Amino acid sequence: MDYGHSLEFGAFITPAAATPEAPVLLSQVAEASGLDLVTFQDHPYQPAFLDTWTLMSFVAARTDSIRIAPNVLNVPLRPPAVVARAAASIDLLSGGRFDLALGAGGFWDAIEAMGGTRLTPGQAVTALEEAIDVIRALWRTDERGGVFTDGRYHRVHGAKRGPRPAHDIPIHIGAYKPRMLALTGRKGDGWLPSLGYMQPGDLAKGNAAIDEAAQSVGRDPREIRRLLNVGQLAADPREFAERLARLALEDGIGTFILAGDDPNLLQRFGEDVAPAVRELVAVERGTRGVSAAPVRSSAALAARRDGIAYDDVPAGLTAIEPGDFDYGDVRATYMRGGAPGLVLQPASPQQVGQAIAFARRHPELPLSVRSGGHGISGRSTNDGGIVIDLRRLDGIEVLDAERRLVRIGPGARWAQVAAVLGERGWALTSGDYGGVGVGGLATAGGIGLLAREHGLTIDHLRAAEVVLADGSIVRTDASTHPELFWAVRGAGANVGVVTAFEFEVDEVGQVGYAQLAFQVDDVAAFLEGYGRIVESSPRDLTLFLLTGGPRPGQPQVVQLYGVVDSDDPDTIIARLQPFAELAPLVQQSVQLTTYAQIMANADLGPQHGAGEPHSRSGLIEHVTPAFAAAAARMLESGAVPFFQLRAVGGAVADVAEDATAYAHRAANFSVAALGSHPDRLDAQWRALAAHVDGMYLSFDSSERPERIAEAFPPATLARLRAIKAAYDPACVFRDNFAIEPAADAGDAAAGDAAEPDAA
């Protein structure tokens, strides 16, 4: 039985303690010889052997590409929760090069639950199965809550998940008996016996038992790789290659592991035998018409959503489906849960074009475009649709040091950008959280901690590379496709996918970073005072306000945080002193630091948001007494646990209203409110809305039709509709503050889009 697996070749090396460097050097020989895998037996009770986990970790650090695995791990002597974390750790440290192979071992009498008695074969199978379940559960970090299992032999009560491995670690099982073979078929990713312990026909019998068990639970038997320890290399490499080829073609072996500690034999195995076996098997498979083993399991294929042509995804374009190992880390964003039917991760502008073309063939499905995935308002995930995830386009490079001109990919995070720019004493204003992705913020506006002095993020944009709805790639700036360039700065999600931004950044040295907390009795008076002081402060101060509803029995606390762009402590204190007089300070922190250190405030790992955020946004010119009173009443309602004012004004207002699609330049403050219940939030917001003029796209999650007119004044919206008609008349990009194309595109926008240039 040939299962169609690609052929792999490995080494089985003795972990001898007498010469501890020897197994490491042999592993390096195996890697240099082109072998795929190096394995070590696990006998921690043997003083003549090195500890296998320690050795595997050391080998991982001393090699670059070869995979590493135990052969096999003695489960009774290693608690599965510990194994899960150890395996994930090696996998992360090695860049995804660890495989896990488990064996029943001979020490089940060590399990306290059995009172020191040896387990029967059936009990050993149950114990191993429980161990596998615990290990896999701890790797599923996308699931919420701890792991709870009341197995007979392995119990965990609230164990924290993680760390998550770098890849989907296969679990191979070293087994011979019928119950263990059945377990391999039900839950194993591979079968790992040793040829020296088997009689003629045992491989066929074992395969049959595994296949039957796999089919009984709906698995395709080809999902299970067949590995084999084959003993010493024969004298004639060609004869040995023919023997292995027969084992591959007749018994389905996909991985051959040579036992031996002779570096010359390992070299011959990798350089002579392995190529010969591959050649022999390829020729025979071509004659027989054997199909390759499936890339995805039956369970993964069953998780596919209706209406998506999964098999038509362009070759080379990374596609993550609901049943894939990585899906849990890409389905959601920072604040929004999701269940997309397909996540595409292009690695080039050309692949972005392919992803858009694929989405165009599914016009009935939602389409989300994601950069970093913070996603408060933008529809950067969905249910059942397609997500174009730009995280692979994360380059940061200096184009012109004299001009401070940098090129940044949309998938980079602002913490990463700040770190790279900070090495040169530069900075680019960019929100207040380093985990936000560049693409979403840099096409919406970018209200950051340097805004009053340096403007919005979009005010530093000098050019952009954009993939349009038709898949063409264009470069746009003030003179090339100027209407597109205008729209990208404030409404970019409507006109294309930006695959690179060119920013002219600022010199920013050490700054003062303040975090102040006040006990506030009169919220309205505090809000009004905050607004008055911010507007009268020099532009080197940008301070944000954050608070929530009152907590029973606790005083109202309001926080201020932000930047004073100065390295002089006296100047920093002078800027902050007027705020300190608004109310009693209950906590304060003022640091002389760098912008990069401020933005290093985020976990850049996977995001596992749940539910749907409910937020409303507005822009105001002044914090008037009427606005402050309405905001205080809204907070008193308890419907708004998160309320924020961001200082804008200053340099933001230096830019003309019609210079970019972000038009509300007169506003000195951005207002955002989040609530857990949309109806209660909207009811409270209605009273505040009378004092608001405009809104900032990034902070409003509502899908009310009128939100478009709130975000864009009439002249801006009319211009955007003409540009939409020219660049995206079919509304491919329709799931994020979608603008309806004008019936008549207008001469300017039509001419702007007439001849897209290949970038």
Short mmCIF file of N, CA and C in Angstrom, two decimals, residues 48 52 54 63 72 114 133 178 201 224 346 366 380 418 426 430 434 452 461 468 474 492 511 537 561:
data_model
loop_
_atom_site.label_atom_id
_atom_site.label_comp_id
_atom_site.label_asym_id
_atom_site.label_seq_id
_atom_site.Cartn_x
_atom_site.Cartn_y
_atom_site.Cartn_z
N ALA A 48 24.23 6.16 31.36
CA ALA A 48 25.14 6.25 30.22
C ALA A 48 24.63 7.18 29.13
N THR A 52 17.43 13.36 27.09
CA THR A 52 17.02 13.58 25.70
C THR A 52 16.53 14.99 25.45
N THR A 54 17.31 17.77 27.00
CA THR A 54 18.45 18.69 27.01
C THR A 54 19.25 18.56 25.73
N THR A 63 22.12 23.51 14.98
CA THR A 63 21.75 23.18 13.61
C THR A 63 20.81 24.25 13.07
N VAL A 72 11.56 6.81 20.96
CA VAL A 72 10.41 7.67 21.15
C VAL A 72 10.40 8.14 22.59
N MET A 114 -2.37 4.44 40.07
CA MET A 114 -2.52 2.99 39.99
C MET A 114 -1.95 2.29 41.23
N ASP A 133 -4.29 13.87 24.40
CA ASP A 133 -5.36 14.87 24.50
C ASP A 133 -4.91 16.08 25.31
N PRO A 178 -2.25 -4.37 18.89
CA PRO A 178 -3.49 -3.93 18.21
C PRO A 178 -4.12 -2.68 18.81
N GLY A 201 5.48 -9.43 7.19
CA GLY A 201 4.02 -9.24 7.18
C GLY A 201 3.52 -8.32 8.27
N ILE A 224 -1.89 9.72 7.91
CA ILE A 224 -0.98 9.18 8.91
C ILE A 224 0.32 8.75 8.23
N PRO A 346 -0.79 37.15 1.32
CA PRO A 346 0.14 37.43 0.22
C PRO A 346 1.48 37.92 0.74
N PRO A 366 -18.28 38.36 2.10
CA PRO A 366 -17.58 39.51 2.68
C PRO A 366 -16.09 39.45 2.34
N SER A 380 -11.88 44.00 9.62
CA SER A 380 -10.68 43.25 9.27
C SER A 380 -10.81 41.77 9.53
N ALA A 418 8.59 52.07 15.18
CA ALA A 418 9.22 52.99 16.12
C ALA A 418 10.61 52.52 16.52
N TRP A 426 14.79 59.05 14.90
CA TRP A 426 13.63 59.48 14.13
C TRP A 426 12.35 58.93 14.76
N SER A 430 2.00 57.93 15.40
CA SER A 430 1.27 56.72 15.00
C SER A 430 0.44 56.15 16.14
N GLY A 434 1.49 50.17 20.26
CA GLY A 434 2.45 49.61 19.31
C GLY A 434 1.97 48.39 18.57
N ARG A 452 -0.12 66.91 17.87
CA ARG A 452 -0.23 68.37 17.92
C ARG A 452 1.03 69.04 17.39
N LEU A 461 2.89 61.16 4.59
CA LEU A 461 2.93 60.24 3.46
C LEU A 461 3.34 61.00 2.20
N LEU A 468 -4.93 47.91 -7.03
CA LEU A 468 -6.30 48.35 -7.28
C LEU A 468 -7.26 47.18 -7.36
N VAL A 474 -0.10 50.21 -8.88
CA VAL A 474 0.26 51.57 -9.26
C VAL A 474 1.04 52.23 -8.14
N GLY A 492 -8.44 55.30 2.43
CA GLY A 492 -7.70 54.34 1.61
C GLY A 492 -8.37 53.00 1.47
N VAL A 511 11.94 62.24 24.96
CA VAL A 511 10.69 62.95 25.23
C VAL A 511 10.24 62.64 26.66
N SER A 537 -1.87 75.00 25.45
CA SER A 537 -0.50 74.50 25.64
C SER A 537 0.30 74.62 24.36
N TYR A 561 -2.61 60.70 29.73
CA TYR A 561 -1.31 60.14 29.33
C TYR A 561 -0.90 60.75 28.00
#
